Every structure is written in structure tokens, then in C-alpha cells.
Amino acid sequence: MPGITVEPTTFSLFGALGDLALRKLFPALYQLDRAGLLHGDTRILALSREGGEPEAHKSRIIQALRTRVPAGELDEPALERFAERLRYLTMDFRRGEDYAALRECVPQDLPLVAYFATPAAVYGDICRFLAASGLAEQARVVLEKPIGHDLESSRVINDAVAEHFPESRIYRIDHYLGKETVQNLIALRFANSLFETQWDQHHVSHVEITVAETVGIEGRWGYFDQAGQLRDMVQNHLLQLLCLIAMDPPSNLTADSIRDEKVKVLKALAPITAESIHQRVVRGQYAAGNVGGVSVPGYLDEENSNAQSSTETFVALRADICNWRWSGVPFYLRTGKRMAQKLSQIVIHFKEPPFYIFAPEQRALISNRLIIRLQPDEGISLQVMTKEQGLDKGMHLRSGPLQLNFSETYKSARIPDAYERLLLEVMQGNQNLFVRRDEIEYAWQWCDQLIDGWSRLGAELKLYPAGSWGPVASIALITRDGRAWYGDL
């Protein structure tokens, strides 16, 4: 990341001994330090309720880095420098008097980043006590999802934060927005007339967005069973990807210009009524099966599970956008746990040529696709039709890729983790990659109709074996439109 200058910052991490902090946030901060992107005067405050010897907790964080950071990226001088920046404080986030110790650790002349890796129910208390201790004026607050479980609860949380912080200093994280390929969507669309001139209902047949996980609940039963896959994934990650694919060109690359266009997409989403929900949406729950050659239990047999749970672990749906650019173009979204492959990708299917001059039996091949892979191998592939080589092939066609694989093309460059990019943007004061309040609320408004429809109709859960691509009904969802999910084996 050449040419980047970051001002000295005090970075305070609330919930510093939680899974997110140890697994993602501290490794991201270490990588930024290793890359020379943290100012020499930047300090990191690890805040948690756990008492005891601060040095022991600090050692626990350093040990987590040794475990989580790839061996080839562990640099002892960088690790020592990082440890010198780090200080641990025991705090009860709901006790105002505990913020006096935090106040003493924050220089008045430096910005403070307050990252909330805590339950959202605590956000309001932390903001209130930051303000009461005189820290709010110099602070930027970073909010982890989920922000509420519906529109009403999200408004309560956002109101509590907004009471002490203006929108310009609130950073709502969706880590998908920090991925290299997601960032490339802006460049791909608006820096290439090849694509932007074809990016509408005249040239695009349909769009698929798939976010599939092979993992199950991973010990998060208490949280996940209250949330479900719609709240956990669709309301944020998938709708954000849909917005970036579908939005009109922003007037410039400022945060609000980009977010204004995303909000227009959310406002244009056609409602899915209770009467159409069975045809437009599929809810699933994984049963026992086999993932990667290993037998795994069903959702209802997971540790600490409730055998009567009707929470969905899979959602597939058809979304339609009611505007001039996308009228008549369906967007098929699906996401699930315990699926056949860990995969996040967007597939843009372009319409066929209006007149076909090649052999009739090859007609099924004619379909250009732009495949944008977010994980596991970030990259972009354009499927095009070419002639097979050989004197005996005549005008026989073949489908092949024009491909950009980031890890292979840029072999000398390490692809930063999404959290590295997002934490750096916060420290620079840039909001481009963060979600504005109205985006959150329009997304909840659209998802709430589905939740309400399921509740009123008693929507049936479709079981699917772990290690599959989801319920059979999700295949029917797209095949009834004469289409198929791309790449399913």
C-alpha cells in the first residue's frame, strides 16, 4: 500500500479477548504494523472485563498472533514492536467509573478509534460513558454487525450511538466490503466501458450471488439460533454485494456519493409478499452429512442445540430491482452453512446474441458470463466463446475463460485481509467502505417482510444433507425460470 500516510492514533479494542479480536482484529493490526502502516506513536489498548495480571492477558494476545498469523509472516522484530504498542486494561463497559483509567491512557491531541467487538446491546453504554469521560469529541466508533435483529431494534441501537456521535464518526463494518475483489467491483464497472455499457437489462440475463460455507455453527449456537441465516448473512453481506453490482455510477468516489447510490438500490427492491414467498424464497436447515470426507452432525444435533429449533441455516431467494437499469433482470441470492464448498462468488450472465449462425446443437453453449470470485481464490473470469483449434474442427465452438487470478497474477504481492484494509481506513478517517445508517435500515425493512411472512405463514424448513448445495427446492427456485446455479457439482 505505497504512499499511504496514517496519523498517530490510539486504537482501543472493546472485547479484546473475544473470538473476533483474537482471530481477526489483532492479526490485522499486526500485519499493518509489519507493513509499516502504523505510525510510531500509535498505541493499542486491549479492553476486556477479565481481571488478573495485565501482562498475562497481553501474553495471551501475542500467543494468539503466533497461532493465527502464517509462519512465513511472523517477524520477531515486528512482533516485539507490536507488543510494545499494546497495553491491557480491565474494564466493565457498563461501569462509568472504569472509563477514568481509559481516559488516562488516551493522549488528548490524538484521535481515538473505539472498536466495539461486543454485543450490540452494549454499544449505547460504551458511547454514553465515552462521552461522559470527555473522549467522544476525539473518537471514531466502529460498530460490528449485527446491528439489531430487525428494523426496530436497529433503530434503538443506532439512536443510542447517534446521541453522542455524528454519522461522520460512526463506522459500521461489513468485512465483505474490505475484500480486494469487492473493491475491484468499482474499478471493473466504472473504469471499463466494455462492462459499463453492457451493465443493464438490455444485455444482462440474470445475476447470481452465492456465499456458501462448509462450517457449521462453531460453538455459536446461542447467537446463531436467535439470528438465523437471513439475519446473519442476507441482511448485510449479500445485500451489500447486490448493491455494489446493481448501483448506478456515483458522481465521485466520496463515501456519501457511493452510499447514496447503494441506498437507491435498496429502496428499489421489489417487496416479496406473503402470497409469493413460497415461490420466491427457500428456507433450509442442514441435516447430518459428509463435508470434505468427514461425517458431521445435523443442525439439531450440534452441541448445546435445541432439538425443536426451526432456525434456517440456508436461504435462497429471487430479488427484483424496480428501476430502469434492472427491470426484468432477476437476482438470485443463496447462502448456507455446511454446504459442498466454501465459496463466495458473483456471476453475471449476459444475454445471448439475437441471431444464431452456428451449429444448432451448440446453441446451449452461447452464454457469456463474468465470474467474480471473492473466496477462496480471489479473482475475475470472463467466459467467452472461441473456435476450437484444429483443421478438423470446422467452426466448432468452445467456452473458455479470460482470467485474472489475483494470487497468481501478483505473485510478489500479499493480498491483505479485509480487516486490515478496514482498520486502516478507520485510522485514516475514510468512510467509503463502511455502511451508513439508512443502508442498514432499508436492508432491515426489506428483510423484515420475509421474517414476517415466514412467521405468518409458518414457512416450512427444507432439510438438506450437510455437504450438498442446499435443498432441492433451491434448485427449483431457479430452474422454474429456465436457469441453473452456475458451477454446482
Coordinates of C-alpha atoms in Angstrom, one line a residue:
M1 CA 0.0 0.0 0.0
P2 CA 2.5 2.6 -1.1
G3 CA 2.1 6.3 -0.5
I4 CA -0.2 5.8 2.5
T5 CA 0.3 8.1 5.5
V6 CA -1.5 7.3 8.7
E7 CA -1.6 9.8 11.6
P8 CA -0.8 8.6 15.1
T9 CA -3.8 7.1 16.7
T10 CA -4.9 5.4 19.9
F11 CA -6.7 2.3 18.9
S12 CA -9.0 0.9 21.7
L13 CA -10.5 -2.6 21.3
F14 CA -13.5 -3.3 23.4
G15 CA -13.9 -7.0 23.8
A16 CA -10.2 -7.7 23.3
L17 CA -10.2 -11.3 24.5
G18 CA -13.2 -12.4 22.4
D19 CA -13.0 -14.7 19.3
L20 CA -13.3 -11.9 16.8
A21 CA -10.5 -9.9 18.3
L22 CA -8.1 -12.8 18.7
R23 CA -8.9 -14.4 15.4
K24 CA -9.2 -11.4 13.1
L25 CA -8.5 -8.0 14.6
F26 CA -5.2 -8.4 16.4
P27 CA -3.7 -10.3 13.4
A28 CA -4.9 -7.4 11.1
L29 CA -3.3 -4.8 13.4
Y30 CA -0.1 -6.8 13.5
Q31 CA 0.0 -7.1 9.7
L32 CA -0.5 -3.3 9.4
D33 CA 2.4 -2.8 11.8
R34 CA 4.6 -5.3 10.0
A35 CA 3.9 -3.4 6.7
G36 CA 5.0 -0.1 8.2
L37 CA 1.5 1.3 8.1
L38 CA 1.1 2.2 11.8
H39 CA 2.6 5.5 13.0
G40 CA 5.4 5.1 15.5
D41 CA 3.2 6.8 18.1
T42 CA 0.2 4.7 17.6
R43 CA -0.9 2.7 20.7
I44 CA -3.2 -0.2 21.0
L45 CA -5.4 -0.6 24.1
A46 CA -6.9 -4.1 24.7
L47 CA -10.0 -3.7 26.9
S48 CA -11.9 -6.6 28.5
R49 CA -13.8 -7.5 31.7
E50 CA -11.4 -10.3 32.6
G51 CA -9.3 -9.4 35.6
G52 CA -5.9 -10.6 36.7
E53 CA -2.4 -9.7 35.7
P54 CA -2.4 -7.4 32.6
E55 CA 0.9 -8.9 31.3
A56 CA -0.7 -12.4 31.3
H57 CA -3.5 -11.2 29.1
K58 CA -1.0 -9.4 26.9
S59 CA 0.9 -12.6 26.5
R60 CA -2.3 -14.4 25.6
I61 CA -2.8 -11.9 22.8
I62 CA 0.7 -12.3 21.5
Q63 CA 0.4 -16.1 21.6
A64 CA -2.9 -15.8 19.6
L65 CA -0.8 -13.9 17.0
R66 CA 1.7 -16.7 16.9
T67 CA -1.1 -19.2 16.3
R68 CA -3.2 -17.2 13.8
V69 CA -0.5 -15.5 11.7
P70 CA 1.0 -17.7 9.0
A71 CA 4.5 -18.8 9.9
G72 CA 6.1 -17.1 6.9
E73 CA 4.6 -13.8 8.0
L74 CA 5.7 -13.9 11.6
D75 CA 8.5 -11.4 12.0
E76 CA 10.0 -11.3 15.5
P77 CA 11.1 -7.6 15.4
A78 CA 7.7 -6.7 14.1
L79 CA 6.1 -8.8 16.9
E80 CA 8.2 -7.2 19.5
R81 CA 7.3 -3.7 18.2
F82 CA 3.7 -4.6 18.2
A83 CA 3.9 -5.9 21.8
E84 CA 5.4 -2.6 22.9
R85 CA 2.4 -0.7 21.5
L86 CA 0.0 -3.0 23.3
R87 CA -1.5 -2.4 26.8
Y88 CA -4.2 -4.3 28.5
L89 CA -6.9 -2.7 30.7
T90 CA -9.6 -4.5 32.8
M91 CA -12.9 -2.7 32.3
D92 CA -16.6 -3.3 32.9
F93 CA -18.0 -1.5 29.9
R94 CA -21.2 -0.7 31.7
R95 CA -19.5 1.0 34.7
G96 CA -18.8 4.6 34.2
E97 CA -16.1 4.8 36.8
D98 CA -14.0 2.3 34.8
Y99 CA -13.5 4.8 32.0
A100 CA -11.3 7.0 34.1
A101 CA -8.4 4.5 33.5
L102 CA -9.1 4.6 29.8
R103 CA -9.1 8.4 29.8
E104 CA -5.6 8.4 31.4
C105 CA -4.3 6.2 28.5
V106 CA -5.5 8.4 25.7
P107 CA -3.5 11.5 24.7
Q108 CA -5.8 14.5 24.2
D109 CA -4.1 15.5 21.0
L110 CA -4.6 12.2 19.1
P111 CA -7.7 10.7 17.5
L112 CA -9.2 7.7 19.3
V113 CA -10.5 4.7 17.5
A114 CA -13.0 2.8 19.6
Y115 CA -13.7 -0.6 18.1
F116 CA -16.8 -2.4 19.6
A117 CA -16.2 -6.2 19.3
T118 CA -19.0 -6.6 21.8
P119 CA -22.7 -7.5 21.7
A120 CA -24.6 -4.6 20.1
A121 CA -26.7 -4.2 23.3
V122 CA -23.6 -2.6 24.9
Y123 CA -22.9 -0.1 22.2
G124 CA -25.1 2.6 23.7
D125 CA -23.5 2.2 27.2
I126 CA -20.0 2.5 25.8
C127 CA -20.9 5.6 23.8
R128 CA -22.5 7.2 26.8
F129 CA -19.5 6.7 29.0
L130 CA -17.0 7.7 26.3
A131 CA -18.9 11.0 26.2
A132 CA -19.2 11.3 29.9
S133 CA -15.4 10.8 30.3
G134 CA -14.7 13.5 27.7
L135 CA -13.4 11.1 25.0
A136 CA -16.3 11.4 22.5
E137 CA -15.0 14.5 20.7
Q138 CA -11.8 12.8 19.6
A139 CA -13.3 9.4 19.0
R140 CA -14.4 7.4 15.9
V141 CA -16.5 4.4 16.8
V142 CA -16.5 1.2 14.9
L143 CA -19.7 -1.0 15.1
E144 CA -19.6 -4.7 14.4
K145 CA -22.7 -6.4 12.9
P146 CA -25.3 -7.5 13.6
I147 CA -26.8 -4.1 14.5
G148 CA -30.1 -5.3 15.8
H149 CA -32.3 -8.2 14.8
D150 CA -34.9 -6.2 12.9
L151 CA -35.6 -2.6 11.9
E152 CA -37.0 -1.5 15.2
S153 CA -34.1 -2.9 17.3
S154 CA -31.5 -1.5 14.8
R155 CA -33.1 2.0 15.2
V156 CA -32.8 1.7 19.0
I157 CA -29.1 0.9 18.8
N158 CA -28.3 3.5 16.2
D159 CA -30.2 6.1 18.2
A160 CA -28.2 5.3 21.3
V161 CA -24.9 5.7 19.3
A162 CA -26.1 8.8 17.5
E163 CA -27.0 10.6 20.7
H164 CA -23.2 11.0 21.3
F165 CA -21.6 10.6 17.9
P166 CA -22.4 12.3 14.5
E167 CA -22.7 10.0 11.4
S168 CA -19.4 11.3 10.2
R169 CA -17.6 9.5 13.1
I170 CA -19.6 6.2 13.0
Y171 CA -18.1 3.3 11.1
R172 CA -20.4 0.3 10.7
I173 CA -18.3 -2.7 9.5
D174 CA -19.3 -5.2 6.9
H175 CA -16.0 -7.1 6.4
Y176 CA -17.0 -8.2 2.9
L177 CA -16.6 -4.5 1.8
G178 CA -12.9 -4.8 2.6
K179 CA -12.2 -7.7 0.3
E180 CA -9.8 -7.0 -2.6
T181 CA -12.3 -8.3 -5.2
V182 CA -15.2 -6.3 -3.8
Q183 CA -13.1 -3.2 -4.1
N184 CA -12.3 -4.1 -7.7
L185 CA -16.0 -4.1 -8.5
I186 CA -16.0 -0.3 -8.5
A187 CA -13.0 -0.3 -10.9
L188 CA -14.3 -3.1 -13.0
R189 CA -17.6 -1.5 -13.6
F190 CA -16.8 2.2 -13.9
A191 CA -13.3 2.2 -15.3
N192 CA -14.1 -0.2 -18.2
S193 CA -16.6 0.9 -20.9
L194 CA -16.6 -2.7 -22.0
F195 CA -18.6 -3.6 -19.0
E196 CA -20.5 -0.5 -18.0
T197 CA -22.1 -0.2 -21.4
Q198 CA -23.4 -3.7 -21.1
W199 CA -24.5 -3.4 -17.4
D200 CA -28.3 -3.2 -17.7
Q201 CA -31.5 -5.1 -18.7
H202 CA -30.7 -4.9 -22.4
H203 CA -27.6 -7.0 -22.0
V204 CA -27.7 -8.9 -18.7
S205 CA -30.0 -12.0 -18.4
H206 CA -29.7 -12.6 -14.7
V207 CA -27.2 -12.4 -11.7
E208 CA -26.3 -14.9 -9.1
I209 CA -24.7 -14.2 -5.7
T210 CA -23.6 -17.2 -3.7
V211 CA -22.0 -17.2 -0.2
A212 CA -21.5 -20.8 0.9
E213 CA -19.7 -22.1 4.0
T214 CA -18.6 -25.6 4.8
V215 CA -18.5 -24.9 8.5
G216 CA -21.5 -25.4 10.9
I217 CA -22.2 -23.3 14.0
E218 CA -18.7 -23.5 15.5
G219 CA -19.9 -23.1 19.1
R220 CA -22.1 -20.0 18.3
W221 CA -25.4 -21.8 18.9
G222 CA -26.8 -19.3 21.3
Y223 CA -26.2 -16.4 18.9
F224 CA -27.0 -18.1 15.6
D225 CA -30.2 -19.8 16.7
Q226 CA -31.6 -16.4 17.6
A227 CA -30.4 -14.9 14.3
G228 CA -30.6 -17.4 11.5
Q229 CA -29.0 -17.2 8.1
L230 CA -31.3 -14.4 6.8
R231 CA -30.3 -12.0 9.6
D232 CA -26.7 -13.2 9.8
M233 CA -25.8 -13.1 6.1
V234 CA -28.5 -11.8 3.8
Q235 CA -29.3 -8.6 5.6
N236 CA -25.7 -7.4 5.4
H237 CA -23.2 -9.3 3.2
L238 CA -25.4 -10.4 0.4
L239 CA -27.4 -7.2 0.1
Q240 CA -24.2 -5.1 0.2
L241 CA -22.8 -7.2 -2.7
L242 CA -26.1 -6.8 -4.6
C243 CA -25.9 -3.0 -4.1
L244 CA -22.4 -2.8 -5.5
I245 CA -23.4 -4.9 -8.5
A246 CA -26.6 -3.0 -9.2
M247 CA -25.9 0.6 -8.3
D248 CA -25.7 3.4 -10.8
P249 CA -22.4 5.3 -11.2
P250 CA -21.7 7.6 -8.3
S251 CA -20.8 11.2 -9.1
N252 CA -17.4 10.7 -7.5
L253 CA -15.6 8.3 -5.1
T254 CA -16.6 10.0 -1.9
A255 CA -18.2 7.9 0.8
D256 CA -21.6 9.6 0.6
S257 CA -21.7 9.5 -3.3
I258 CA -21.2 5.7 -3.2
R259 CA -23.6 5.1 -0.4
D260 CA -26.3 7.3 -1.9
E261 CA -26.3 5.0 -5.0
K262 CA -26.4 1.9 -2.8
V263 CA -29.4 3.2 -0.9
K264 CA -31.3 3.8 -4.2
V265 CA -30.9 0.1 -5.0
L266 CA -32.2 -1.0 -1.6
K267 CA -35.2 1.4 -2.0
A268 CA -35.9 -0.1 -5.4
L269 CA -36.0 -3.7 -4.2
A270 CA -39.4 -5.2 -5.0
P271 CA -41.2 -6.4 -1.9
I272 CA -41.7 -10.1 -1.6
T273 CA -45.3 -10.5 -0.4
A274 CA -46.6 -13.3 1.8
E275 CA -48.5 -14.6 -1.1
S276 CA -45.4 -15.0 -3.3
I277 CA -42.9 -16.0 -0.6
H278 CA -43.2 -19.8 -1.3
Q279 CA -42.3 -19.3 -4.9
R280 CA -39.6 -16.7 -4.3
V281 CA -37.8 -17.8 -1.1
V282 CA -36.5 -21.1 0.2
R283 CA -35.6 -21.7 3.8
G284 CA -33.4 -24.7 4.7
Q285 CA -31.7 -26.4 7.6
Y286 CA -28.8 -28.9 7.3
A287 CA -29.1 -32.5 8.4
A288 CA -26.3 -34.9 9.1
G289 CA -24.0 -35.5 6.2
N290 CA -20.4 -35.6 4.9
V291 CA -18.2 -32.5 4.4
G292 CA -14.7 -33.0 3.0
G293 CA -14.8 -36.7 3.7
V294 CA -15.8 -36.2 7.4
S295 CA -19.2 -37.1 8.8
V296 CA -20.8 -34.2 10.6
P297 CA -24.0 -33.9 12.6
G298 CA -27.2 -32.1 11.6
Y299 CA -28.0 -28.7 13.0
L300 CA -30.4 -30.1 15.6
D301 CA -27.7 -32.5 16.8
E302 CA -25.0 -29.8 17.3
E303 CA -23.6 -29.3 20.8
N304 CA -26.0 -27.3 23.1
S305 CA -28.7 -27.4 20.4
N306 CA -32.4 -27.2 20.8
A307 CA -34.0 -30.2 19.1
Q308 CA -37.2 -28.2 18.4
S309 CA -35.4 -25.3 16.6
S310 CA -36.9 -24.0 13.4
T311 CA -34.0 -21.6 12.6
E312 CA -32.8 -21.6 9.0
T313 CA -29.2 -22.3 8.1
F314 CA -29.8 -21.8 4.4
V315 CA -31.7 -19.1 2.4
A316 CA -32.1 -18.9 -1.4
L317 CA -34.3 -16.2 -2.9
R318 CA -35.1 -14.2 -6.1
A319 CA -34.8 -10.5 -5.8
D320 CA -36.0 -8.0 -8.4
I321 CA -35.0 -4.3 -8.7
C322 CA -37.7 -1.9 -9.9
N323 CA -35.8 0.6 -11.9
W324 CA -34.8 1.4 -15.5
R325 CA -31.5 -0.3 -15.4
W326 CA -32.6 -3.7 -14.0
S327 CA -36.3 -4.1 -14.8
G328 CA -36.9 -7.7 -15.6
V329 CA -33.5 -9.0 -14.5
P330 CA -33.7 -11.4 -11.6
F331 CA -31.0 -11.5 -8.9
Y332 CA -30.7 -15.0 -7.4
L333 CA -29.2 -15.0 -3.9
R334 CA -28.2 -18.0 -1.8
T335 CA -26.2 -18.6 1.3
G336 CA -25.9 -21.5 3.7
K337 CA -23.8 -23.4 6.2
R338 CA -22.4 -27.0 5.8
M339 CA -22.5 -26.7 2.0
A340 CA -20.4 -28.6 -0.6
Q341 CA -17.7 -25.9 -0.9
K342 CA -16.5 -22.7 0.7
L343 CA -17.4 -20.3 -2.0
S344 CA -18.3 -16.6 -2.4
Q345 CA -18.9 -15.5 -5.9
I346 CA -21.0 -13.3 -8.2
V347 CA -21.9 -14.5 -11.6
I348 CA -23.2 -12.0 -14.2
H349 CA -25.0 -13.9 -17.1
F350 CA -25.1 -11.9 -20.3
K351 CA -27.9 -12.4 -22.8
E352 CA -27.3 -14.5 -25.9
P353 CA -26.8 -12.8 -29.4
P354 CA -30.2 -12.1 -31.0
F355 CA -29.5 -14.3 -34.1
Y356 CA -27.6 -17.6 -34.0
I357 CA -25.5 -18.6 -37.1
F358 CA -23.6 -21.6 -35.7
A359 CA -24.5 -25.3 -35.4
P360 CA -27.8 -25.7 -33.7
E361 CA -26.5 -28.4 -31.3
Q362 CA -24.1 -25.9 -29.9
R363 CA -26.7 -23.3 -29.0
A364 CA -26.6 -24.2 -25.3
L365 CA -23.0 -23.0 -25.1
I366 CA -23.8 -19.4 -26.0
S367 CA -23.7 -17.6 -22.8
N368 CA -21.0 -15.1 -21.8
R369 CA -20.5 -15.0 -18.0
L370 CA -18.5 -12.7 -15.8
I371 CA -17.5 -14.6 -12.7
I372 CA -16.3 -12.6 -9.7
R373 CA -14.7 -14.8 -7.1
L374 CA -14.4 -13.4 -3.5
Q375 CA -13.2 -16.6 -1.9
P376 CA -11.4 -18.9 -1.7
D377 CA -9.3 -17.7 -4.7
E378 CA -10.0 -14.0 -5.3
G379 CA -10.2 -13.2 -9.0
I380 CA -12.2 -12.4 -12.0
S381 CA -13.0 -14.6 -15.0
L382 CA -14.9 -13.8 -18.2
Q383 CA -16.3 -16.8 -20.0
V384 CA -16.2 -16.2 -23.8
M385 CA -16.9 -18.3 -26.9
T386 CA -14.0 -19.1 -29.3
K387 CA -13.4 -21.6 -32.1
E388 CA -11.7 -24.9 -31.2
Q389 CA -8.3 -25.2 -32.8
G390 CA -7.6 -27.9 -35.5
L391 CA -8.1 -28.5 -39.2
D392 CA -10.8 -31.0 -38.5
K393 CA -12.8 -28.8 -36.1
G394 CA -14.5 -26.6 -38.6
M395 CA -16.5 -23.8 -36.8
H396 CA -16.9 -25.9 -33.6
L397 CA -17.2 -23.6 -30.6
R398 CA -15.7 -23.9 -27.1
S399 CA -16.3 -21.9 -23.9
G400 CA -13.1 -20.7 -22.2
P401 CA -12.0 -18.1 -19.6
L402 CA -10.2 -14.8 -19.8
Q403 CA -9.0 -15.0 -16.3
L404 CA -7.4 -12.8 -13.7
N405 CA -6.4 -14.7 -10.5
F406 CA -5.0 -12.2 -8.0
S407 CA -2.7 -14.6 -6.2
E408 CA -1.2 -15.9 -9.4
T409 CA -1.0 -12.6 -11.3
Y410 CA 0.5 -10.7 -8.4
K411 CA 2.8 -13.4 -7.0
S412 CA 5.1 -11.0 -5.3
A413 CA 2.3 -9.1 -3.5
R414 CA 0.5 -10.3 -0.4
I415 CA -3.3 -9.8 -0.6
P416 CA -4.3 -8.0 2.6
D417 CA -7.1 -9.4 4.7
A418 CA -10.4 -7.5 4.6
Y419 CA -10.0 -6.3 8.2
E420 CA -6.5 -4.9 7.5
R421 CA -8.0 -2.6 4.9
L422 CA -11.0 -1.6 7.0
L423 CA -8.9 -0.8 10.1
L424 CA -6.5 1.2 8.0
E425 CA -9.4 3.2 6.5
V426 CA -10.8 3.9 10.0
M427 CA -7.4 5.2 11.2
Q428 CA -7.3 7.4 8.1
G429 CA -10.8 8.7 8.7
N430 CA -12.2 7.3 5.4
Q431 CA -15.8 6.1 5.4
N432 CA -16.0 4.8 1.8
L433 CA -16.0 1.1 2.9
F434 CA -18.5 1.5 5.7
V435 CA -22.2 1.3 5.9
R436 CA -24.4 4.3 6.5
R437 CA -27.4 4.2 8.9
D438 CA -30.0 4.4 6.2
E439 CA -28.4 1.5 4.3
I440 CA -28.8 -0.6 7.5
E441 CA -32.5 0.4 7.9
Y442 CA -33.6 -0.1 4.3
A443 CA -31.9 -3.5 4.3
W444 CA -33.7 -4.5 7.6
Q445 CA -37.0 -3.1 6.2
W446 CA -36.7 -5.5 3.2
C447 CA -35.7 -8.5 5.3
D448 CA -38.4 -7.9 7.9
Q449 CA -41.1 -8.5 5.3
L450 CA -39.6 -12.0 4.8
I451 CA -39.4 -12.7 8.5
D452 CA -42.9 -11.5 9.0
G453 CA -44.1 -13.6 6.0
W454 CA -42.4 -16.7 7.4
S455 CA -44.0 -16.1 10.8
R456 CA -47.5 -15.6 9.5
L457 CA -47.4 -18.5 7.0
G458 CA -45.4 -20.9 9.1
A459 CA -42.9 -21.3 6.3
E460 CA -41.6 -24.9 6.0
L461 CA -38.0 -25.7 6.5
K462 CA -36.5 -27.7 3.7
L463 CA -33.8 -30.2 5.0
Y464 CA -30.6 -30.7 3.1
P465 CA -27.7 -33.1 3.8
A466 CA -24.5 -31.4 5.0
G467 CA -22.0 -31.3 2.2
S468 CA -24.6 -30.6 -0.5
W469 CA -25.6 -27.4 -2.3
G470 CA -28.7 -26.9 -0.3
P471 CA -32.4 -28.1 -0.5
V472 CA -33.8 -29.4 -3.8
A473 CA -36.3 -26.6 -3.6
S474 CA -33.5 -24.1 -4.1
I475 CA -32.7 -25.7 -7.5
A476 CA -36.4 -25.5 -8.4
L477 CA -36.4 -21.8 -7.5
I478 CA -34.1 -21.0 -10.4
T479 CA -35.0 -23.8 -12.8
R480 CA -38.6 -22.7 -13.0
D481 CA -37.2 -19.6 -14.7
G482 CA -35.3 -21.8 -17.1
R483 CA -31.9 -21.3 -15.5
A484 CA -29.5 -23.2 -13.2
W485 CA -27.0 -22.3 -10.5
Y486 CA -23.6 -21.8 -12.1
G487 CA -20.9 -24.4 -11.3
D488 CA -22.8 -26.7 -8.9
L489 CA -21.4 -30.2 -9.0

